[in-house]
mmCIF file of C-alpha atoms in Angstrom:
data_model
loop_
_atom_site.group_PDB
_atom_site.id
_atom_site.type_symbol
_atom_site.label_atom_id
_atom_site.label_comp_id
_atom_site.label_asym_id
_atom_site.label_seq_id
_atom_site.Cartn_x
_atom_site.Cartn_y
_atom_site.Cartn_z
ATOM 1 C CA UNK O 30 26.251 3.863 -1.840
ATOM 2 C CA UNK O 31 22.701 2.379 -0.757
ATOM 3 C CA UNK O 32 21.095 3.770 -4.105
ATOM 4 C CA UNK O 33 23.950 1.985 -6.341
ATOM 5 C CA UNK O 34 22.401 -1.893 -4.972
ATOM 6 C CA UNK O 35 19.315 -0.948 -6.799
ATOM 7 C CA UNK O 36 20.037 0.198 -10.288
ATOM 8 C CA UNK O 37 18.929 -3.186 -12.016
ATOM 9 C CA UNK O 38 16.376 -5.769 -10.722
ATOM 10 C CA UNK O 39 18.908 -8.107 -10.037
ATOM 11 C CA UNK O 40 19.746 -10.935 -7.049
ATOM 12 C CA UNK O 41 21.839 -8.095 -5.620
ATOM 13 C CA UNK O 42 19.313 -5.981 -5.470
ATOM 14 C CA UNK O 43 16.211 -9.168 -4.088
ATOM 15 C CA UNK O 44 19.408 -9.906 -1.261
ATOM 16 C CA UNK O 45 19.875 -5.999 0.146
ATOM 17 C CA UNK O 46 15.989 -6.038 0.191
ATOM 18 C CA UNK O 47 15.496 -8.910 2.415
ATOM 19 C CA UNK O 48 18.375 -7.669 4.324
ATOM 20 C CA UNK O 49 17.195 -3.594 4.555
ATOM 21 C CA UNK O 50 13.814 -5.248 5.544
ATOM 22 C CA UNK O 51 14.926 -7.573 7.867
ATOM 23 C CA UNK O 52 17.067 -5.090 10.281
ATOM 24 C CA UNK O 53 14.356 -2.143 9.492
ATOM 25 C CA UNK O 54 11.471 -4.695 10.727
ATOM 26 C CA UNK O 55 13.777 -5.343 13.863
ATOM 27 C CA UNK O 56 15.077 -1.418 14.877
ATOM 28 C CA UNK O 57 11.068 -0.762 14.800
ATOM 29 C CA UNK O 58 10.216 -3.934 16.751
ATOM 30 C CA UNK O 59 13.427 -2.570 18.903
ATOM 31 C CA UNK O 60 12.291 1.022 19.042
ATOM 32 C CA UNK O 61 8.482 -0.099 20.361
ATOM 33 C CA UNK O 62 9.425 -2.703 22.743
ATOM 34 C CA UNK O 63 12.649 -0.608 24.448
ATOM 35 C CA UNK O 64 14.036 -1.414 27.096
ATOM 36 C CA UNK O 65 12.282 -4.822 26.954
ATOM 37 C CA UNK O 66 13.507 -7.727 25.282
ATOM 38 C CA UNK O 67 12.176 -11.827 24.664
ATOM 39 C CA UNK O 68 12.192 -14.475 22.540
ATOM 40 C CA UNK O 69 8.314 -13.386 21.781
ATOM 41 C CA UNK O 70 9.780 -10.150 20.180
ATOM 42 C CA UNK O 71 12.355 -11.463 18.653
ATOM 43 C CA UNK O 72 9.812 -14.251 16.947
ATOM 44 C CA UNK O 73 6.919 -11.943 16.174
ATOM 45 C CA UNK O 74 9.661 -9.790 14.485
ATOM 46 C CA UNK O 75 10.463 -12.253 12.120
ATOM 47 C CA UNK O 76 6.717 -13.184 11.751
ATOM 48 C CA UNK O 77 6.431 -9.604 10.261
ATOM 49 C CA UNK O 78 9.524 -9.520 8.402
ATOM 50 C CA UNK O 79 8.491 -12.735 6.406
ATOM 51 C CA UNK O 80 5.203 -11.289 5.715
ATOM 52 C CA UNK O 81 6.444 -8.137 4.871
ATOM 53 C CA UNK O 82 9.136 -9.321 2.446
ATOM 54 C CA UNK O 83 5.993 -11.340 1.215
ATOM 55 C CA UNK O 84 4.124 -8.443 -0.080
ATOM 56 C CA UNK O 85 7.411 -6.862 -1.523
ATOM 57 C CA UNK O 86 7.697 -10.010 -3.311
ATOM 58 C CA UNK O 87 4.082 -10.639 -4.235
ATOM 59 C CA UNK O 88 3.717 -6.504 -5.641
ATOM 60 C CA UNK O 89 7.443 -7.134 -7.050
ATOM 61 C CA UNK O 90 5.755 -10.378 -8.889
ATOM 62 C CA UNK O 91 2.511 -9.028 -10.196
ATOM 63 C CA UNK O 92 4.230 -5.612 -11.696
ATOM 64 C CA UNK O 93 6.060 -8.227 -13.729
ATOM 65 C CA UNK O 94 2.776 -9.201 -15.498
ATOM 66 C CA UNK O 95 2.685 -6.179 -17.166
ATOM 67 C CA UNK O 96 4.523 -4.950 -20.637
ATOM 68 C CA UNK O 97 5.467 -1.793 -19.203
ATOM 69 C CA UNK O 98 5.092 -0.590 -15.756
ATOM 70 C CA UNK O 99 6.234 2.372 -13.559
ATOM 71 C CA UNK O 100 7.940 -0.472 -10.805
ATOM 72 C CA UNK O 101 11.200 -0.818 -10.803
ATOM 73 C CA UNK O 102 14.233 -2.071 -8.909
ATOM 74 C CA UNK O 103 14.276 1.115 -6.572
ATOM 75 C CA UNK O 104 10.931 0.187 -4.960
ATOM 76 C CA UNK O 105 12.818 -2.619 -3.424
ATOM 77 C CA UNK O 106 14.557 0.043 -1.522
ATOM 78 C CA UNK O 107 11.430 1.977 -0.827
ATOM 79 C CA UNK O 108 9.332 0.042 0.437
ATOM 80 C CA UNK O 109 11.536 -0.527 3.865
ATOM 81 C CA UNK O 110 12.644 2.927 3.930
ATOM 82 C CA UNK O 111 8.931 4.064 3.395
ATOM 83 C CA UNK O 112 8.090 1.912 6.451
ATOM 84 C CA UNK O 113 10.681 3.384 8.700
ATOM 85 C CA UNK O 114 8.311 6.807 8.111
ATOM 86 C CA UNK O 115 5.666 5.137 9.400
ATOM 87 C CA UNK O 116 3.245 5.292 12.100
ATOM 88 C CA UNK O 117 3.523 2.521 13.662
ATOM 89 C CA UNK O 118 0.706 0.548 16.285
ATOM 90 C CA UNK O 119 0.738 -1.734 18.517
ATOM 91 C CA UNK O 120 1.599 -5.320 16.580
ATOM 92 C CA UNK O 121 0.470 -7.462 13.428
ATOM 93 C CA UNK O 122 -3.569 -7.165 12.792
ATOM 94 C CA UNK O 123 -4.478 -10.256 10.932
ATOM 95 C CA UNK O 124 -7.586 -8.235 8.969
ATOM 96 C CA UNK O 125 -4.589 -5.412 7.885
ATOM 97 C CA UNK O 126 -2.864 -8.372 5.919
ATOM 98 C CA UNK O 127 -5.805 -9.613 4.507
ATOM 99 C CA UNK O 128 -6.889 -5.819 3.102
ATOM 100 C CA UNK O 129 -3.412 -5.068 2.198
ATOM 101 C CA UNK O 130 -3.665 -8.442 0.122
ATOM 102 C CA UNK O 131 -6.474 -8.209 -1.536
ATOM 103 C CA UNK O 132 -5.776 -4.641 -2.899
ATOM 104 C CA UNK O 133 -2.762 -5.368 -3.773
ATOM 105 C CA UNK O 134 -4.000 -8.348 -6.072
ATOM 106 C CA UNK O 135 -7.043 -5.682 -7.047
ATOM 107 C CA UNK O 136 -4.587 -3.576 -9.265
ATOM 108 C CA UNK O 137 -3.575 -6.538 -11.265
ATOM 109 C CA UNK O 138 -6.923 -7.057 -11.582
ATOM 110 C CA UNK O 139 -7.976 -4.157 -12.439
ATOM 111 C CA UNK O 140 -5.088 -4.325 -15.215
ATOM 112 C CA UNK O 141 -6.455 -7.466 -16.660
ATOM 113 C CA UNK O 142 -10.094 -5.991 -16.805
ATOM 114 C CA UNK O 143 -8.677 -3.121 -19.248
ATOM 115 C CA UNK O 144 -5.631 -5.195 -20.937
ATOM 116 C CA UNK O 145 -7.176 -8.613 -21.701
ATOM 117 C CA UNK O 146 -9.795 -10.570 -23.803
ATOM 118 C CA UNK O 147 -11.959 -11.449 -21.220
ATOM 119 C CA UNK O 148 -12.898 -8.870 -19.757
ATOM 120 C CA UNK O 149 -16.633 -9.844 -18.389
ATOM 121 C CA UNK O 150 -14.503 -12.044 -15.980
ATOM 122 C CA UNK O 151 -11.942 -10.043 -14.374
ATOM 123 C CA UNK O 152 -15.146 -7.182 -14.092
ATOM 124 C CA UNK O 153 -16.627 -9.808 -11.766
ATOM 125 C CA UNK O 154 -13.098 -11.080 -9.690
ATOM 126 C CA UNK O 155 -12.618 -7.186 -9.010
ATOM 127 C CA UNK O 156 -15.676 -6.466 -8.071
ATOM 128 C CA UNK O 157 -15.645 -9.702 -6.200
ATOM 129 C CA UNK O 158 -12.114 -8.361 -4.341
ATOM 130 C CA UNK O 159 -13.567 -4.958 -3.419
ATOM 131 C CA UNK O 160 -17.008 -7.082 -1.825
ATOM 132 C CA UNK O 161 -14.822 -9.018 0.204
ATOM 133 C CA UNK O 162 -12.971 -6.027 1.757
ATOM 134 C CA UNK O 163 -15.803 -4.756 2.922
ATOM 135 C CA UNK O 164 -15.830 -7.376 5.605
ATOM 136 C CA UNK O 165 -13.159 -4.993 7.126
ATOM 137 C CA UNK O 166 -14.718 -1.868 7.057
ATOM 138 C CA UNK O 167 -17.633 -0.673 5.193
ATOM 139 C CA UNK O 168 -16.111 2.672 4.251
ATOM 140 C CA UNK O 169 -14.172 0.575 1.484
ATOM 141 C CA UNK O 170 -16.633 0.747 -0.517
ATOM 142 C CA UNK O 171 -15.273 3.570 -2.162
ATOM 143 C CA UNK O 172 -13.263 1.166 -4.122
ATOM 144 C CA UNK O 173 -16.470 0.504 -5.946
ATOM 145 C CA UNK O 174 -15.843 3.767 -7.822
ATOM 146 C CA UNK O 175 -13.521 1.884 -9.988
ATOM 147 C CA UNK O 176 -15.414 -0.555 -11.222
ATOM 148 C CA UNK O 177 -18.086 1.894 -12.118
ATOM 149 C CA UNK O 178 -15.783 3.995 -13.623
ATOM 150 C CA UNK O 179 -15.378 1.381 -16.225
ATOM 151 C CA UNK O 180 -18.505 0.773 -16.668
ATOM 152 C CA UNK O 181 -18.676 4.280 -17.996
ATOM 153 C CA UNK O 182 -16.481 3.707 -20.887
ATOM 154 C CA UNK O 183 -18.227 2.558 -24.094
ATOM 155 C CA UNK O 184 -16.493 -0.912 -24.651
ATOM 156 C CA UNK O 185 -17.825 -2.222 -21.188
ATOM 157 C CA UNK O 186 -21.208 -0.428 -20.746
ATOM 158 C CA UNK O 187 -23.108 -3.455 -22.202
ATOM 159 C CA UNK O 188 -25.670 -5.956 -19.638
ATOM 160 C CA UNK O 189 -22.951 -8.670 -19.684
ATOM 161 C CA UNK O 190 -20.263 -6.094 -17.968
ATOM 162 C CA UNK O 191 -23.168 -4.436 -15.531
ATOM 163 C CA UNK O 192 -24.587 -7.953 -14.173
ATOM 164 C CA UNK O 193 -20.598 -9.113 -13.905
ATOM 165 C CA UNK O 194 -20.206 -6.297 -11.335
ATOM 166 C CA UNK O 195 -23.872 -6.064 -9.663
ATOM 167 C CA UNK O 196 -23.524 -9.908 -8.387
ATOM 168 C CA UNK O 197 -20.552 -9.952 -5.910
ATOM 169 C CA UNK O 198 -21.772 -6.237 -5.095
ATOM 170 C CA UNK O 199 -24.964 -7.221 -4.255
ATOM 171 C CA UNK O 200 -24.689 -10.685 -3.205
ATOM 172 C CA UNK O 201 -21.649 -11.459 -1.236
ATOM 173 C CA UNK O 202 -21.681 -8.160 1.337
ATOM 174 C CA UNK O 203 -25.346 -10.458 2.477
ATOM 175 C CA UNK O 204 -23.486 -13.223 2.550
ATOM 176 C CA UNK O 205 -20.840 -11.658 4.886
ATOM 177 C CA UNK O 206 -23.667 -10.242 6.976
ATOM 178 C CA UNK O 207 -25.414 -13.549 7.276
ATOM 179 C CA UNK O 208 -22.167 -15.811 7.854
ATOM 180 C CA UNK O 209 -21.502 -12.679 10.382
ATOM 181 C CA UNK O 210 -24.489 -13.624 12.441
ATOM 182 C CA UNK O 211 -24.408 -17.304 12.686
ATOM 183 C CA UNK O 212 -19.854 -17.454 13.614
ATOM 184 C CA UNK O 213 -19.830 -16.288 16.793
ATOM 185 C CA UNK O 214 -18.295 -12.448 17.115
ATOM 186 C CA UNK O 215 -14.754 -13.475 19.007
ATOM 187 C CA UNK O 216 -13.841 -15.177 15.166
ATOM 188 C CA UNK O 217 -15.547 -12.757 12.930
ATOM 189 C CA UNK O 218 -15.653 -9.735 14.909
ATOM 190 C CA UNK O 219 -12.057 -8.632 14.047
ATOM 191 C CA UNK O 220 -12.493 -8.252 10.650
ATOM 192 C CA UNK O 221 -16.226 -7.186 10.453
ATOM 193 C CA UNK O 222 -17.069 -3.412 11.108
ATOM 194 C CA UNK O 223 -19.339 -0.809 10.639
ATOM 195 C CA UNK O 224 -17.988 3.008 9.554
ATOM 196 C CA UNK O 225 -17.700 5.535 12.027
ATOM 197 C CA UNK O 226 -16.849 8.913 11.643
ATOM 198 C CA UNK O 227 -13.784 9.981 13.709
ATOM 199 C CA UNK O 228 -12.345 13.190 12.215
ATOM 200 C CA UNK O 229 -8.681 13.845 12.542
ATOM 201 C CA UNK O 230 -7.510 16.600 14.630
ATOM 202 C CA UNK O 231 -4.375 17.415 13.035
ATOM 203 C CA UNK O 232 -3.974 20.075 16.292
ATOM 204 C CA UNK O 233 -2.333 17.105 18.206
ATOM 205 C CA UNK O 234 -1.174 14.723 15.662
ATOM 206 C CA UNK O 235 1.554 12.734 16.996
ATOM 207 C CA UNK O 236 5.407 13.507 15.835
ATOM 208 C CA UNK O 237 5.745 10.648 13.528
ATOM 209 C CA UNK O 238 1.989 11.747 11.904
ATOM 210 C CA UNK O 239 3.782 14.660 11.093
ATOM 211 C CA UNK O 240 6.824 13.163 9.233
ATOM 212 C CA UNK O 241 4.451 10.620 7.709
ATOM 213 C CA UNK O 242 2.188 13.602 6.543
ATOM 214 C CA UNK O 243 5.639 14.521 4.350
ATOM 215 C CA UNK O 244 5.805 11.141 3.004
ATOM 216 C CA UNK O 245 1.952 11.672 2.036
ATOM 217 C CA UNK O 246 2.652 14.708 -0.068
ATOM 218 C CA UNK O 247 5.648 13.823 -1.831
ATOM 219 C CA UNK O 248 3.335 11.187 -3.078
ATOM 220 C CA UNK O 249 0.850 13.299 -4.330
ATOM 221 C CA UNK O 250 2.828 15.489 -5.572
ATOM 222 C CA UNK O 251 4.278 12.562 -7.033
ATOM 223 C CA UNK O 252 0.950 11.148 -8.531
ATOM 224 C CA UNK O 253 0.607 14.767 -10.237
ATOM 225 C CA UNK O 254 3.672 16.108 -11.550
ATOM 226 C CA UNK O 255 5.448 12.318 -12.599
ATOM 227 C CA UNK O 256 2.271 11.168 -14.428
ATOM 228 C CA UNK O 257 3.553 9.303 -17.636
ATOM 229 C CA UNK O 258 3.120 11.748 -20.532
ATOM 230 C CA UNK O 259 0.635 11.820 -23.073
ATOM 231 C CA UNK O 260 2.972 10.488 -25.381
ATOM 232 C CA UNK O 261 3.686 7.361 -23.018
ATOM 233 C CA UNK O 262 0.090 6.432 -22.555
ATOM 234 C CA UNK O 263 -0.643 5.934 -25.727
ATOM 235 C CA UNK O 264 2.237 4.119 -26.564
ATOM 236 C CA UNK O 265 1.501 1.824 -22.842
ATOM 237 C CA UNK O 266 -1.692 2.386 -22.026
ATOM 238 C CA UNK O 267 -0.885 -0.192 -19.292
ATOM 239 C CA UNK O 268 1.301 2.017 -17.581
ATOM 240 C CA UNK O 269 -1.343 4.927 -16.760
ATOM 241 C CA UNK O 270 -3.744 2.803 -16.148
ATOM 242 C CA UNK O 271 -1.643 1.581 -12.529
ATOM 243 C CA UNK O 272 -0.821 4.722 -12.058
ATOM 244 C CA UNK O 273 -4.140 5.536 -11.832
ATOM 245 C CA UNK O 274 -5.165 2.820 -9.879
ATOM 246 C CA UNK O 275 -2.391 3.343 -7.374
ATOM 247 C CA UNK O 276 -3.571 7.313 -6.824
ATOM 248 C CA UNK O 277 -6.857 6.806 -6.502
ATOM 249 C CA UNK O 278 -5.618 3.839 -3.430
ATOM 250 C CA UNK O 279 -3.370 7.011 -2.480
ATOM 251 C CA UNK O 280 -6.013 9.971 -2.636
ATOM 252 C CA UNK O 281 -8.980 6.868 -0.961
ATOM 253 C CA UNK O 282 -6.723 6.837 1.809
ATOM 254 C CA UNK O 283 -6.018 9.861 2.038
ATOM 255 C CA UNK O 284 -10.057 10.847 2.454
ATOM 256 C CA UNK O 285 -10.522 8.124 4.813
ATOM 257 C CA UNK O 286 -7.687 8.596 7.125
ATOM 258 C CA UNK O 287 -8.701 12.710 7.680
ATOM 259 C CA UNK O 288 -12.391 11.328 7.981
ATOM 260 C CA UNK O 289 -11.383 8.390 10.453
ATOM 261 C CA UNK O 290 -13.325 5.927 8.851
ATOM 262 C CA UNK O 291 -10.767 3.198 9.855
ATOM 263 C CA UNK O 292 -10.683 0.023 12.586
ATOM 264 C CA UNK O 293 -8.251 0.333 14.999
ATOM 265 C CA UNK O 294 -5.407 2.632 15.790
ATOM 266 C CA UNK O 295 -4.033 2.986 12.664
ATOM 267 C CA UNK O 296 -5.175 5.822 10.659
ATOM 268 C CA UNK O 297 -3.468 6.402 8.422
ATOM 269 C CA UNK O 298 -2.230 2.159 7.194
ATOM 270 C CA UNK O 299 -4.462 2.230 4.405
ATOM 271 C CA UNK O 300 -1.693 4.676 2.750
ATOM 272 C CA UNK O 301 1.473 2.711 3.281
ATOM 273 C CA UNK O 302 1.461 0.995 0.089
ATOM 274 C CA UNK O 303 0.632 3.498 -2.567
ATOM 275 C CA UNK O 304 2.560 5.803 -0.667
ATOM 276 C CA UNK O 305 6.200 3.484 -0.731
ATOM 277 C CA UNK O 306 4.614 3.132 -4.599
ATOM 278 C CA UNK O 307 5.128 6.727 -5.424
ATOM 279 C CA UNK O 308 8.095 7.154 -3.037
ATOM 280 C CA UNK O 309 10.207 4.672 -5.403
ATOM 281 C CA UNK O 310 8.535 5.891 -8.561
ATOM 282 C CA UNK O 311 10.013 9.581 -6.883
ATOM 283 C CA UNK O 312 13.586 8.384 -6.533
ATOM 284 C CA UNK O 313 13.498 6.088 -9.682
ATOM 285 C CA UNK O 314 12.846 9.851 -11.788
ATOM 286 C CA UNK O 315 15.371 11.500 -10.030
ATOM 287 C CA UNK O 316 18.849 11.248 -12.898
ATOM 288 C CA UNK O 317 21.526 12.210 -10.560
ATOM 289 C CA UNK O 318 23.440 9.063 -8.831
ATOM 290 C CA UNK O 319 25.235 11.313 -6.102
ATOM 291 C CA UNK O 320 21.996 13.261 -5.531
ATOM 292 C CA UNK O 321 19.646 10.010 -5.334
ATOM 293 C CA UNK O 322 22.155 8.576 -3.490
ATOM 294 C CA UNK O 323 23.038 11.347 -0.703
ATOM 295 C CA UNK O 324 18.976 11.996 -0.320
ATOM 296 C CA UNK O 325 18.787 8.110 0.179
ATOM 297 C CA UNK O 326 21.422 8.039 3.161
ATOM 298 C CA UNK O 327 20.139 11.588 4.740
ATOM 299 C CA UNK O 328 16.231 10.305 4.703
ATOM 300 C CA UNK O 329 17.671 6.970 6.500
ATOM 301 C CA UNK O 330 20.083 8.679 9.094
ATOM 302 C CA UNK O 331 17.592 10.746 10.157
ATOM 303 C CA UNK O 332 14.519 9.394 10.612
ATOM 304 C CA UNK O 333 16.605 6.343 12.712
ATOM 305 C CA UNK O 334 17.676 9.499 14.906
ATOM 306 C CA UNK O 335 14.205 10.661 14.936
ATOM 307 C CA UNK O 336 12.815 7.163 16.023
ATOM 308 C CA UNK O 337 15.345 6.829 18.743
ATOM 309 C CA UNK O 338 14.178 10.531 19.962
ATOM 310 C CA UNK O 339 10.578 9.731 19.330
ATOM 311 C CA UNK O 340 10.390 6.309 21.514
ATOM 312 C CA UNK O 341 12.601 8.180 23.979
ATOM 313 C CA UNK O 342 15.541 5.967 23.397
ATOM 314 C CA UNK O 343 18.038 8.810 23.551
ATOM 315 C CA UNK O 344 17.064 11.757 25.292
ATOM 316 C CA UNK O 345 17.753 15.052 24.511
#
């Protein structure tokens, strides 16, 4: 069964990855672009596959880093099954990647600010991270709140820790805004942009907003009933701490999608990540093989059905 590729971190389990990914990527690049078919489909398919096996790789690669974390081999699988849930718009947004990036290298970050000797440093490259995102939208700066929220704690509430976050908070968003003025807007207007309020209307929220709103509460519900025990987070403090990271990405989303503050048609993108996060963390806590295993093959049998319904490949 599907589950049994993924018991150990293994080349088995890298291979089925890139393989899951690759013909998940294509049925969705399928499903949106039915009945029409090209070479230009076929290549920006791959295009996204590489880039998505990138970030599986790159998040895969960073867990690694630390002593103990709550990633393991099963988030290979959930990743690409999370993604099949999703949303999806229109094609590849270069200023997605480049958010979904620098988050993604954020929690390590963030990790390092907590877990290492210099801490002064990594204060300043996160803080850094979360000033450059705001290039996309300026919303993000929610993200700030983590930063701050070390600040709070005794061991980094010092002038040294403070002036290591106030620089790239204060100084590179002017920066952005003066480099924004000067490139002309057809290269720097996709990624700069202001917040607007858009508030969701969840009275006609598409079919696959619904399925993905599932996804978004097994998460959370997730993030609040698999927290690592008290016991746990003393003996790895490393392993609460991204957890903690990852919800607060989750619950930031979360806020932002409902409120609209996004670019773009996609809402609700901002979630993807912490959401496959807790979806694998979810199956990784769940003991029984055959039950892992048969909710595995049911989630991935239906929701193809449902996208072939949903794009009005087979009609009912």
């Amino acid at each position: 069964m599907i589950a049994n590729l993924f018991e150990k971190t293994t080349y088995k389990a890298y291979l089925s990855s890139l393989i899951f990914s690759f013909f998940t990527v294509f049925f969705i690049q399928f499903c949106k672009n039915y009945p029409f078919f090209s070479f230009q489909i076929i290549l920006n398919a791959i295009v996204f596959w590489a880039i998505f096996v990138f970030f599986i790789l790159m998040i895969t690669y960073l867990e690694t880093k630390y002593a103990y974390s709550n990633y393991s081999s099963v988030h290979l699988l959930a990743f690409p099954l999370t993604f099949l849930f999703f949303p999806h718009g229109p094609g590849l947004v270069v200023s997605k990647i480049f958010l979904g990036l620098m988050l993604v290298y954020s929690k390590y970050i963030y990790g390092r600010v907590l877990f290492s000797d210099n801490s002064a440093k990594n204060l300043f490259d996160l803080s850094f991270i979360f000033s450059l995102i705001l290039i996309y939208n300026n919303s993000l700066a929610i993200f700030y709140l983590i930063p701050l929220a070390i600040l709070l704690q005794q061991k980094y509430r010092d002038m040294k820790h403070f002036i290591c976050f106030v620089l790239p908070a204060t100084f590179v968003p002017l920066f952005i805004h003066a480099i924004s003025i000067i490139i002309p807007e057809q290269i720097f207007g996709s990624f700069y942009s202001f917040m607007e309020l858009n508030l969701w209307d969840f009275t006609i929220q598409s079919n696959s907003e619904f399925l993905w709103g599932i996804i978004i509460i097994l998460s959370v519900y997730t993030t609040i009933f698999y927290k690592p025990r008290v016991y746990e987070q003393n003996s790895n403090p490393e392993n609460i701490s991204g957890f903690n990271f990852m919800s607060f990405w989750l619950y930031a989303s979360i806020l932002l999608g409902i409120l609209g503050l996004h670019v773009g048609a996609g809402r609700w993108f901002l979630s993807f990540i912490p959401s496959a996060y807790f979806i694998g963390i979810f199956f990784n806590k769940i003991r029984s093989r055959f039950v892992k295993n048969y909710l595995i093959s049911f989630s991935l049998i239906a929701i193809i059905i449902f996208k072939l319904i949903d794009f009005k490949i087979i009609n009912l």
